[in-house]
Coordinates of C-alpha atoms in Angstrom, one line a residue:
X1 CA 0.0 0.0 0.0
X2 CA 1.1 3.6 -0.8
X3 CA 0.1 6.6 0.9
X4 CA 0.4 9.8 0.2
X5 CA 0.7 11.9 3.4
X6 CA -1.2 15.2 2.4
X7 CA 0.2 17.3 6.0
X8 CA 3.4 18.4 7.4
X9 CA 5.1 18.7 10.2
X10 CA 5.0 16.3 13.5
X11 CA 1.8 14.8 12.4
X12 CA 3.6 14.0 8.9
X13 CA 6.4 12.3 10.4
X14 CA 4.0 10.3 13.1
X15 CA 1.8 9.0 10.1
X16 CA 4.9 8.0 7.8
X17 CA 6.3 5.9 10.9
X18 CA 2.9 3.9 11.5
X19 CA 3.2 3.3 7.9
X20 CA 6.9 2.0 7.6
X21 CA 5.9 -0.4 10.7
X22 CA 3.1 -1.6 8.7
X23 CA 5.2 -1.8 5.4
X24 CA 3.9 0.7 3.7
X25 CA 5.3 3.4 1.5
X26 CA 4.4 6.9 2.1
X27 CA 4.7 9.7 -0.2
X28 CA 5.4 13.3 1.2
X29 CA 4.3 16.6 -0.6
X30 CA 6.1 20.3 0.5
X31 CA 5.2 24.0 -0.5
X32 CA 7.9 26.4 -1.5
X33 CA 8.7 27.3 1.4
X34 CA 8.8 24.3 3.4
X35 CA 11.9 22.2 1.7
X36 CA 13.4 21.7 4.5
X37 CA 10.8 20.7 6.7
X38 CA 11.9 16.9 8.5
X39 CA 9.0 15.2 6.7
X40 CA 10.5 15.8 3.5
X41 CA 13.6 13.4 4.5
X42 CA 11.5 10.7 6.4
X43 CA 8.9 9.5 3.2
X44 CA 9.8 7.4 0.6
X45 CA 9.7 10.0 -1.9
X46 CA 8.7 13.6 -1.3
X47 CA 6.8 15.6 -4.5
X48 CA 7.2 19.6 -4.5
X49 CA 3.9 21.2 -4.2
X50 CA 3.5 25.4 -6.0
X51 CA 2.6 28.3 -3.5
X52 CA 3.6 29.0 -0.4
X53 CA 1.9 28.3 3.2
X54 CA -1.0 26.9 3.8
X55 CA -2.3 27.2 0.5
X56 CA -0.6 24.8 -1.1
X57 CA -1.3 22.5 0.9
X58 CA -5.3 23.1 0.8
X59 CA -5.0 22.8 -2.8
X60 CA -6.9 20.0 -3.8
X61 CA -6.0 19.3 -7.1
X62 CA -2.2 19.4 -6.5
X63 CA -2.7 17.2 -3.8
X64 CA -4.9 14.1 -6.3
X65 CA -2.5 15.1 -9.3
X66 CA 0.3 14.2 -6.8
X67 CA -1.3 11.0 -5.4
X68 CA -1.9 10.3 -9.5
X69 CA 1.6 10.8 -10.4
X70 CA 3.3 8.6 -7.8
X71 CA 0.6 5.6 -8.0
X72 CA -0.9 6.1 -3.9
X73 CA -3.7 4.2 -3.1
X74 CA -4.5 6.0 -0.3
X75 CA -4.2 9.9 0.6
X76 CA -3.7 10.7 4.7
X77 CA -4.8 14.0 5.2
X78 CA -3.5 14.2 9.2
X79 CA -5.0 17.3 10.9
X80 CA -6.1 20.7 10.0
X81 CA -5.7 21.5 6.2
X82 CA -8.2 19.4 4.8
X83 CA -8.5 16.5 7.0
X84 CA -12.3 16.9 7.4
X85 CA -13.2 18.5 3.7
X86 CA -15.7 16.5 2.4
X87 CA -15.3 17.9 -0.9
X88 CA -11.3 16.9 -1.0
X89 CA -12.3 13.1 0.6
X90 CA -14.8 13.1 -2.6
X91 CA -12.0 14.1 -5.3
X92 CA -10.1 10.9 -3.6
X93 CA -13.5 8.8 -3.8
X94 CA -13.9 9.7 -7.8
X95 CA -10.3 9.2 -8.4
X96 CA -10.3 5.7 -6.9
X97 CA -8.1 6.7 -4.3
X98 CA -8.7 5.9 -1.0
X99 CA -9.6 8.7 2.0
X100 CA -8.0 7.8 5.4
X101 CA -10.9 9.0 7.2
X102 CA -14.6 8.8 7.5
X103 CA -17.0 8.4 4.3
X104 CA -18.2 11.2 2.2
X105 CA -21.6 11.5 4.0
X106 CA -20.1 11.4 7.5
X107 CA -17.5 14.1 6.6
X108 CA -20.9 16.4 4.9
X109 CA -22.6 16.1 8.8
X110 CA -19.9 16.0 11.3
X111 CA -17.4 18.1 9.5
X112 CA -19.9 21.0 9.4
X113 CA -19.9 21.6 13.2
X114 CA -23.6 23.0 12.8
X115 CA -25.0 20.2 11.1
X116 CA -23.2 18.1 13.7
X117 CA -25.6 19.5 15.9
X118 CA -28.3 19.2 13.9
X119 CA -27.5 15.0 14.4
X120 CA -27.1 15.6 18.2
X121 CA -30.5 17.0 19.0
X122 CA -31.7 14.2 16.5
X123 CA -30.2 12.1 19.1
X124 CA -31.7 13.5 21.7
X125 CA -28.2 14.5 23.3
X126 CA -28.1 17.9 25.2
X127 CA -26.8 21.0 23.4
X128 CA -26.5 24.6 24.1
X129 CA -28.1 27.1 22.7
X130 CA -27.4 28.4 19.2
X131 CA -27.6 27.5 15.4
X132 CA -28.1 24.9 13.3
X133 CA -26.8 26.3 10.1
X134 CA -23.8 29.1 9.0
X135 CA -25.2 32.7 10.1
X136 CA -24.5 36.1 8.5
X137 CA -23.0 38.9 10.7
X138 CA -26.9 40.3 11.1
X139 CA -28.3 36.6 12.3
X140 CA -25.4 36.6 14.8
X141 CA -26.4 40.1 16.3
X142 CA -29.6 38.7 16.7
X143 CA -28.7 35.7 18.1
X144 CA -26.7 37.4 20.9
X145 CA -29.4 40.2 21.7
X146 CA -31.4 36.8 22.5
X147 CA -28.9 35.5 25.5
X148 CA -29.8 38.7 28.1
X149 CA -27.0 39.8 30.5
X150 CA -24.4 37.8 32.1
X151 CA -24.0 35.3 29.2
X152 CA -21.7 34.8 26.3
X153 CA -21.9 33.9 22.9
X154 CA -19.0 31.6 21.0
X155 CA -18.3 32.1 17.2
X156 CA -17.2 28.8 15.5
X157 CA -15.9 27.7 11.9
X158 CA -18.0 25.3 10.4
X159 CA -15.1 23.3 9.2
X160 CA -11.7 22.4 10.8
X161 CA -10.8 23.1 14.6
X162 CA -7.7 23.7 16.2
X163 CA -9.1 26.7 18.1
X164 CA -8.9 28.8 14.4
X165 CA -12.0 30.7 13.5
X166 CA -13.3 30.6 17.2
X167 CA -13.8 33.8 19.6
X168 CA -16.1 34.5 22.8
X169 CA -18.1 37.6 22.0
X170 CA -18.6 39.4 25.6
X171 CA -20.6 42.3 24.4
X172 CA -22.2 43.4 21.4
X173 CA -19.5 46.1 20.1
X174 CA -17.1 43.2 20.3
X175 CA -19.3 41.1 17.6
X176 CA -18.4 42.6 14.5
X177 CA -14.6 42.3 14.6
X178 CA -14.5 38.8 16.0
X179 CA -16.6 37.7 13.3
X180 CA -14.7 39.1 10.4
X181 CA -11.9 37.8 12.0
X182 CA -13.3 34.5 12.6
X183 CA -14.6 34.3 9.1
X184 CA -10.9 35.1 7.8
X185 CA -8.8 32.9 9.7
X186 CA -11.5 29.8 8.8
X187 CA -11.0 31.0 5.5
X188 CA -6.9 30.5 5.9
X189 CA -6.5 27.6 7.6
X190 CA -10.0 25.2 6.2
X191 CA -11.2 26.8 3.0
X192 CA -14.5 27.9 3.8
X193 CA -15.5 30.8 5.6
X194 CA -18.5 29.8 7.1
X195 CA -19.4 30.5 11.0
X196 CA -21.8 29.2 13.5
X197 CA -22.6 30.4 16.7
X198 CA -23.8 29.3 20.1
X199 CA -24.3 30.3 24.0
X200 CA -20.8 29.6 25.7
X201 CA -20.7 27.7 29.0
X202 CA -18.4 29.1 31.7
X203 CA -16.9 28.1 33.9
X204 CA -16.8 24.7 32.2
X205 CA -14.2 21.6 31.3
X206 CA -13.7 20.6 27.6
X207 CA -13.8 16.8 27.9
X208 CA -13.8 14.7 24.7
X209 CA -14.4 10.7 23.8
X210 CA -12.5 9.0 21.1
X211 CA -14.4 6.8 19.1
X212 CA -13.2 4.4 16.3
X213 CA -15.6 2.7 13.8
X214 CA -16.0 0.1 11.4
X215 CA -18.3 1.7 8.7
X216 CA -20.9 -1.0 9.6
X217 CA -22.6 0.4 12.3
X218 CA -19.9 -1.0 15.2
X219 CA -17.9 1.4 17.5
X220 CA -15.7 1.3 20.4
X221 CA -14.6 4.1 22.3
X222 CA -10.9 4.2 23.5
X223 CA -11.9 6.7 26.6
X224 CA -11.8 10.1 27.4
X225 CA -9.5 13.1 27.2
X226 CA -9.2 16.4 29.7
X227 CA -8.6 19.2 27.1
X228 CA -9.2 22.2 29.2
X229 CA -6.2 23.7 30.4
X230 CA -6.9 26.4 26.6
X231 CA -5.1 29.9 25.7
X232 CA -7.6 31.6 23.3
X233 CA -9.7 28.3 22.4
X234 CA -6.1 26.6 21.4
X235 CA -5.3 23.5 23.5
X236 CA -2.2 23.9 26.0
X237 CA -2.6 20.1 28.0
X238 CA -4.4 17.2 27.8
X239 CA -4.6 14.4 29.8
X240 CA -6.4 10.6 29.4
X241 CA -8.6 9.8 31.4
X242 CA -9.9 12.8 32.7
X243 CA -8.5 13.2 36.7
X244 CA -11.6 12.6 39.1
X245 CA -14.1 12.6 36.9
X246 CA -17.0 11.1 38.0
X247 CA -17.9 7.4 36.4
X248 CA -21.5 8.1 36.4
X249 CA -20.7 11.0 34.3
X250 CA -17.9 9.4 32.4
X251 CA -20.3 6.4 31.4
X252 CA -22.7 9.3 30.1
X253 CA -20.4 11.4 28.3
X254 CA -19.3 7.9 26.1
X255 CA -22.4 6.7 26.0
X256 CA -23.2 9.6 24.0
X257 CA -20.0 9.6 22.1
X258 CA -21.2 5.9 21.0
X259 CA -24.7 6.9 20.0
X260 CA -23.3 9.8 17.5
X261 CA -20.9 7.2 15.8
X262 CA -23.7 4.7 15.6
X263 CA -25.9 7.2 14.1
X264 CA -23.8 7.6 11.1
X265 CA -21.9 4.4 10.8
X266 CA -18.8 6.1 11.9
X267 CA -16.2 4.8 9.4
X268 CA -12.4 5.3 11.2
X269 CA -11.0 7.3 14.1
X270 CA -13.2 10.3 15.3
X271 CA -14.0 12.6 18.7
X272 CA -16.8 13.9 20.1
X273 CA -16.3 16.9 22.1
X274 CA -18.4 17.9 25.0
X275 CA -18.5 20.6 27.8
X276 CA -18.9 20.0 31.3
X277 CA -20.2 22.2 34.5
X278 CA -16.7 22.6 35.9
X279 CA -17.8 21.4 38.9
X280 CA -18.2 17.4 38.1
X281 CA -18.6 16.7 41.7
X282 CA -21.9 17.9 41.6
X283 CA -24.6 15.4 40.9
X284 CA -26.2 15.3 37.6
X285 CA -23.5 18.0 36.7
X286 CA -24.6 19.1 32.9
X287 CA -22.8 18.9 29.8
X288 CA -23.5 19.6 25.9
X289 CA -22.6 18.4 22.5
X290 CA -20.2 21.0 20.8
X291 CA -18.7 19.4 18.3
X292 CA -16.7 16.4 16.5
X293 CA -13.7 15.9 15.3
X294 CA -13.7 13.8 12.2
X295 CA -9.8 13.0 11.9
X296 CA -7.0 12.2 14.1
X297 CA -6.3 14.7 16.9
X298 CA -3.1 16.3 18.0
X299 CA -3.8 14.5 21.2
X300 CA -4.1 11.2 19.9
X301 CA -0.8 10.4 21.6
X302 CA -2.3 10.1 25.5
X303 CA -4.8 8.0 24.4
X304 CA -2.3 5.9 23.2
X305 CA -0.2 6.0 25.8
X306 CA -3.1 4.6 28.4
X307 CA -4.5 1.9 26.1
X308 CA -1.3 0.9 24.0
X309 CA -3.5 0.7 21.0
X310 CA -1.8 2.6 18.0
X311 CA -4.1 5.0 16.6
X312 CA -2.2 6.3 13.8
X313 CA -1.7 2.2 12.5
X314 CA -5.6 1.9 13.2
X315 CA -6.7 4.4 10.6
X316 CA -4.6 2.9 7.6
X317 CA -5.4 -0.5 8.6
X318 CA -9.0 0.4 8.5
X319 CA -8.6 2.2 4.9
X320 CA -6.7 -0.9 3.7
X321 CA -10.2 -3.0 4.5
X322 CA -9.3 -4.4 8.1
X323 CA -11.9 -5.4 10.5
X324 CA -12.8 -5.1 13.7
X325 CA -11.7 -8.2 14.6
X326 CA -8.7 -8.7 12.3
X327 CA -7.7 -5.3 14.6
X328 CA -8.6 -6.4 18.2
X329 CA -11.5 -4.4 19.0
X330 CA -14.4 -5.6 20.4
X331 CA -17.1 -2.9 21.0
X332 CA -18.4 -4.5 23.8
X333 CA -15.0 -4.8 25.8
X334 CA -12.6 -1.8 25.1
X335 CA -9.0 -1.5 26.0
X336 CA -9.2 -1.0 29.4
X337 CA -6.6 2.3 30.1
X338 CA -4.0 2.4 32.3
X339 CA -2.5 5.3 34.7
X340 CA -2.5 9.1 32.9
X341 CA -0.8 10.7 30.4
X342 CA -0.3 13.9 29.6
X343 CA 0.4 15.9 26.5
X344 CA 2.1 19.3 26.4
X345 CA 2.4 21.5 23.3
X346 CA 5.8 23.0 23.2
X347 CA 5.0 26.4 20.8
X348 CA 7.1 28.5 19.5
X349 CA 5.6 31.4 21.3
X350 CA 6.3 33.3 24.7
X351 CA 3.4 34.6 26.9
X352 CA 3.0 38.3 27.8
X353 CA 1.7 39.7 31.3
X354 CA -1.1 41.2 29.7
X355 CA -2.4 38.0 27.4
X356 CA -0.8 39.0 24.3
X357 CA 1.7 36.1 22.7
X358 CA 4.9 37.0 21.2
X359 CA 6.2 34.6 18.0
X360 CA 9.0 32.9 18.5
X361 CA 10.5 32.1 15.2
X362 CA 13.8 31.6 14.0
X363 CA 16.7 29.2 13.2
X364 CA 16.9 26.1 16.2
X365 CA 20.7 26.2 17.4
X366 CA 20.2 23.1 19.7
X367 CA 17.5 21.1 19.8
X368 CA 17.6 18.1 22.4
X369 CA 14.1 16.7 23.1
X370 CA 13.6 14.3 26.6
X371 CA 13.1 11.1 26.5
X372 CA 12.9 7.3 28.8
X373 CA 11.0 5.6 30.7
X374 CA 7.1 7.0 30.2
X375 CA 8.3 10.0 28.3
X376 CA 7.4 10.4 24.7
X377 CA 8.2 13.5 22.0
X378 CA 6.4 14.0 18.6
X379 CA 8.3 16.7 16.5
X380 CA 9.8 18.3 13.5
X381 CA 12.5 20.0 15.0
X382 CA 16.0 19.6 14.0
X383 CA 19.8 21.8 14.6
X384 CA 19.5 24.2 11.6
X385 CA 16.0 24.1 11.0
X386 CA 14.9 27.1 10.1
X387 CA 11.1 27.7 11.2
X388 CA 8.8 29.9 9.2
X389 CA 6.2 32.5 10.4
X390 CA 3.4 30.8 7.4
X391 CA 2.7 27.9 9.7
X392 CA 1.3 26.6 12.9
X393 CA 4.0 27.8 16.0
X394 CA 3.8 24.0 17.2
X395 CA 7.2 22.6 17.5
X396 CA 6.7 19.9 19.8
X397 CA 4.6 17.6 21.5
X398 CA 5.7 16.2 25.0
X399 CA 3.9 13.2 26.5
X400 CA 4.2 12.2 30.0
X401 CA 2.9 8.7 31.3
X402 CA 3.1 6.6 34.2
X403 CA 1.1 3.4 35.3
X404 CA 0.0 4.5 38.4
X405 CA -3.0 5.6 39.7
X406 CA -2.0 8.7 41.2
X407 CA -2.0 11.4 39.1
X408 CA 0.7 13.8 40.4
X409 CA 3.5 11.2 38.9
X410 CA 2.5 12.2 35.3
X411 CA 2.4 15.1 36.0
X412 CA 5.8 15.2 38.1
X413 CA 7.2 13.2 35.2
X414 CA 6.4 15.2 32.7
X415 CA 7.1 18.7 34.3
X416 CA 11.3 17.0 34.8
X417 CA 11.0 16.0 31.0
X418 CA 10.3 19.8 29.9
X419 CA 13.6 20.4 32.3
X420 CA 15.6 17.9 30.3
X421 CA 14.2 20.0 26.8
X422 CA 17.0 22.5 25.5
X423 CA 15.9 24.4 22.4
X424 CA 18.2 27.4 21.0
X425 CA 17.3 29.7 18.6
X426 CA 13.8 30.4 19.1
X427 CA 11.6 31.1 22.1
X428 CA 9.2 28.6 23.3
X429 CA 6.4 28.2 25.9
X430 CA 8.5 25.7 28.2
X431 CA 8.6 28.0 30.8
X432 CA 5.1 28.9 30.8
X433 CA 4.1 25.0 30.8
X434 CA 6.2 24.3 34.0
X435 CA 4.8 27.2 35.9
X436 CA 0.7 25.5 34.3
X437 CA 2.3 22.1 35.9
X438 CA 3.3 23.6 39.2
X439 CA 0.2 25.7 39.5
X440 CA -1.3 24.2 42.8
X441 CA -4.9 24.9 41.6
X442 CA -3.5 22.6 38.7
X443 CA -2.2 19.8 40.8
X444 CA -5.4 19.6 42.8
X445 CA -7.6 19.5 39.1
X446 CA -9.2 22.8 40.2
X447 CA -9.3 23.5 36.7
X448 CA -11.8 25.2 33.9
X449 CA -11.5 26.3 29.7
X450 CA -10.5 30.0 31.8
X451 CA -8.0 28.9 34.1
X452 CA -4.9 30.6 32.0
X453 CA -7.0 33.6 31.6
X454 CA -7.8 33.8 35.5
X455 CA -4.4 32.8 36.7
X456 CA -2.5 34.7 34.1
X457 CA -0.8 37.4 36.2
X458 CA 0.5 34.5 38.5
X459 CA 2.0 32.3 35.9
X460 CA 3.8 34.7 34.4
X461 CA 5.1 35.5 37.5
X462 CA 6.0 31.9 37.4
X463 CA 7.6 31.9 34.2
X464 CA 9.7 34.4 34.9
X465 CA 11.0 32.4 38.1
X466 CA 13.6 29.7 37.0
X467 CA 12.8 26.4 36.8
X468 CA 14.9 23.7 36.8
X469 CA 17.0 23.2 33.3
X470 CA 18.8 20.1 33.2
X471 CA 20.7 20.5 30.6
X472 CA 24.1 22.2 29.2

């Protein structure tokens, strides 16, 4: 089998491994300006893409002619760019080339958020308030006007994720700007412009349930993950399972996942995201259906870490005509998870007093990432790379993991591996993720989407403290 790996990046190098170990050739595509991105060096063959940026890579017709010209039978579209673009997954269906991902249909529902909500209250699963189609900049006005005082309003991309094309509108002179600016960055990053909008829930947890299926109607869930620790609806931490979360509410949360899969005969890996009354404790604490995910995540590592079940190999054995049971899975007894692990995203970016975020690009100098016993790192960076301002700042990923049931060893573990990190050249968020790890309000999983925003002052007090470096 040949795949043609239609990403960059550390996601581009994750999915070419899974396919060596599985025998498979992968074929890597580049824009102008990213020749000497790792991925390039670690395919079989790598095939030079026009434009610069993103653009060339959302190009849909470079990326088929490319798949054409080196004989692929399969395209991997990774995360972001296309990955859940149901017209690119059909220009691979017509071609006879195979889309690592859910079907047509699924990707025409789920990977519009608002129709995905649309399926949802079909399903009878809670939501909050908000619509079920795009809206123009007048139907959002309205919209808002509608929630009275004290409540918020979120602006979503249909398409894509990521925390691009999202902003919280607090007030109604705020609106106008975050929706062009929602509208353009969707535009950028997914193609299509389109917005959505809905009440936002705070204070609240972001908990999500990965689900793989079959495309006949089976699906297991591999648990949940903690996504809340957020700066400005971006992802900063996540952690599987979810510390202290309630299993009456856990068994609810993938119950629901389940359903929505079932619905639509989920085909491959996907993720249901949900938010939860940050207090869980509480009994019959609520939570709502915001949106799926209808690709591999950036956080698909800690759910392999805690069930040992390679996510990455799933997908392309499920696009190469697998089954359930040729794979292992057995809907009715799921991998049962072990310990917690915990992701950190190591940006290229430093973290003003006042919120704003300073880029931090430039040429790496030294690059040494951790590694060991329960330490894991995903990324593209190499001595004399030289970064560029047209993509996404993430540099690394950085996953902690340890057996036991007590959750302050992960995150004691993986707090020592960000000391162990040196990276010279460009500025990074390390810092600002050991003072997020030492926070004791973090510790104790008194945690909500806000807690960056709330604590900000303090950890940048942090960051400015030194933490331990063991390195050179």
């Amino acid at each position: 089998m040949k795949i043609l790996v239609a990403n960059r990046g550390e996601i581009a190098l994750r999915i070419m491994r899974a396919a060596a170990e599985l025998d498979y050739q992968s074929i890597a595509v580049f824009s102008e300006d990213d020749v000497s991105s790792l991925h390039t060096k670690r395919a079989d063959e790598a095939i030079p893409l026009k434009g610069i940026g993103p653009l060339a890579y959302l190009d849909i017709e470079q990326l088929i002619a490319a798949a054409r010209e080196t004989g692929c039978d399969a395209i991997h579209p990774g995360y972001g760019f296309l990955s859940e673009n149901s017209e690119f997954a059909g220009r691979c269906q017509e071609e006879g080339i195979t889309f690592v991902g859910p079907r047509v249909d699924t990707l025409e529902i789920l990977g519009d958020k608002s129709q995905a909500r649309v399926l949802a209250q079909k399903c009878g699963i809670s939501l909050m308030s908000g619509s079920l189609q795009s809206v123009t900049l007048e139907q959002a006005r309205e919209f808002y006007s509608t929630l009275g005082d004290g409540k918020d309003m979120m602006i979503k991309a249909v398409s894509g994720g990521g925390g691009r094309g999202m902003r919280i509108v607090n007030a109604m002179d705020e609106l106008e700007e975050a929706f062009t600016r929602c509208q353009s960055e969707a535009k950028a990053a997914f193609g299509n412009e389109a917005v959505y909008v809905e009440q936002f829930m705070s204070p609240a947890r972001h908990i999500e349930v990965q689900i793989v299926g079959d495309g006949n109607g089976q699906v297991v869930h591999l648990h949940e993950r903690e996504c809340t620790i957020q700066r400005n609806n971006q992802k900063l931490i996540e952690v599987a399972p979810s510390p202290g979360l309630p299993t009456e509410l856990r068994d609810r949360l993938l119950a629901d996942a389940v359903l929505l899969a079932k619905e639509v005969k989920y085909l491959n890996l996907g993720t249901f995201e949900f938010v939860v009354e940050a207090d869980t404790k509480r009994k019959n604490a609520s939570y709502a259906f915001i949106e799926a995910n209808t690709r591999l995540q950036v956080e698909h590592t800690v759910t392999e870490e805690i069930t040992g079940v390679d996510l990455v190999q799933i997908q392309l054995q499920l696009a190469a005509g697998k089954t359930f049971d040729e794979l292992g899975l057995d809907p009715e007894n799921p991998p049962s998870p072990s310990g917690f692990a915990m992701q950190v995203r190591v940006n290229m970016e430093t973290i003003e007093a006042d919120g704003s975020v300073r880029p931090g690009g430039g040429t790496i100098t030294a690059f040494d990432p951790p590694s060991g016993r329960g330490v894991r790192t995903d990324t593209c960076g190499y001595v004399g790379y030289q970064t560029s301002p047209n993509f996404d700042s993430l540099l690394a990923k950085v996953i902690g993991f340890s057996p036991s049931q007590d959750f302050s060893q992960t995150i004691n573990r993986t707090y020592r591996a960000l000391s162990e990190f040196r990276i010279e050249g460009v500025r990074t968020n390390i810092s600002f993720l050991q003072s997020l790890l030492q926070h004791p309000d973090f510790i104790a999983n008194r945690i909500s989407t806000g807690f960056v925003v709330d604590h900000l002052e303090e950890l940048v007090k942090m960051d400015n403290t030194v933490h331990q470096k063991l390195f050179f």
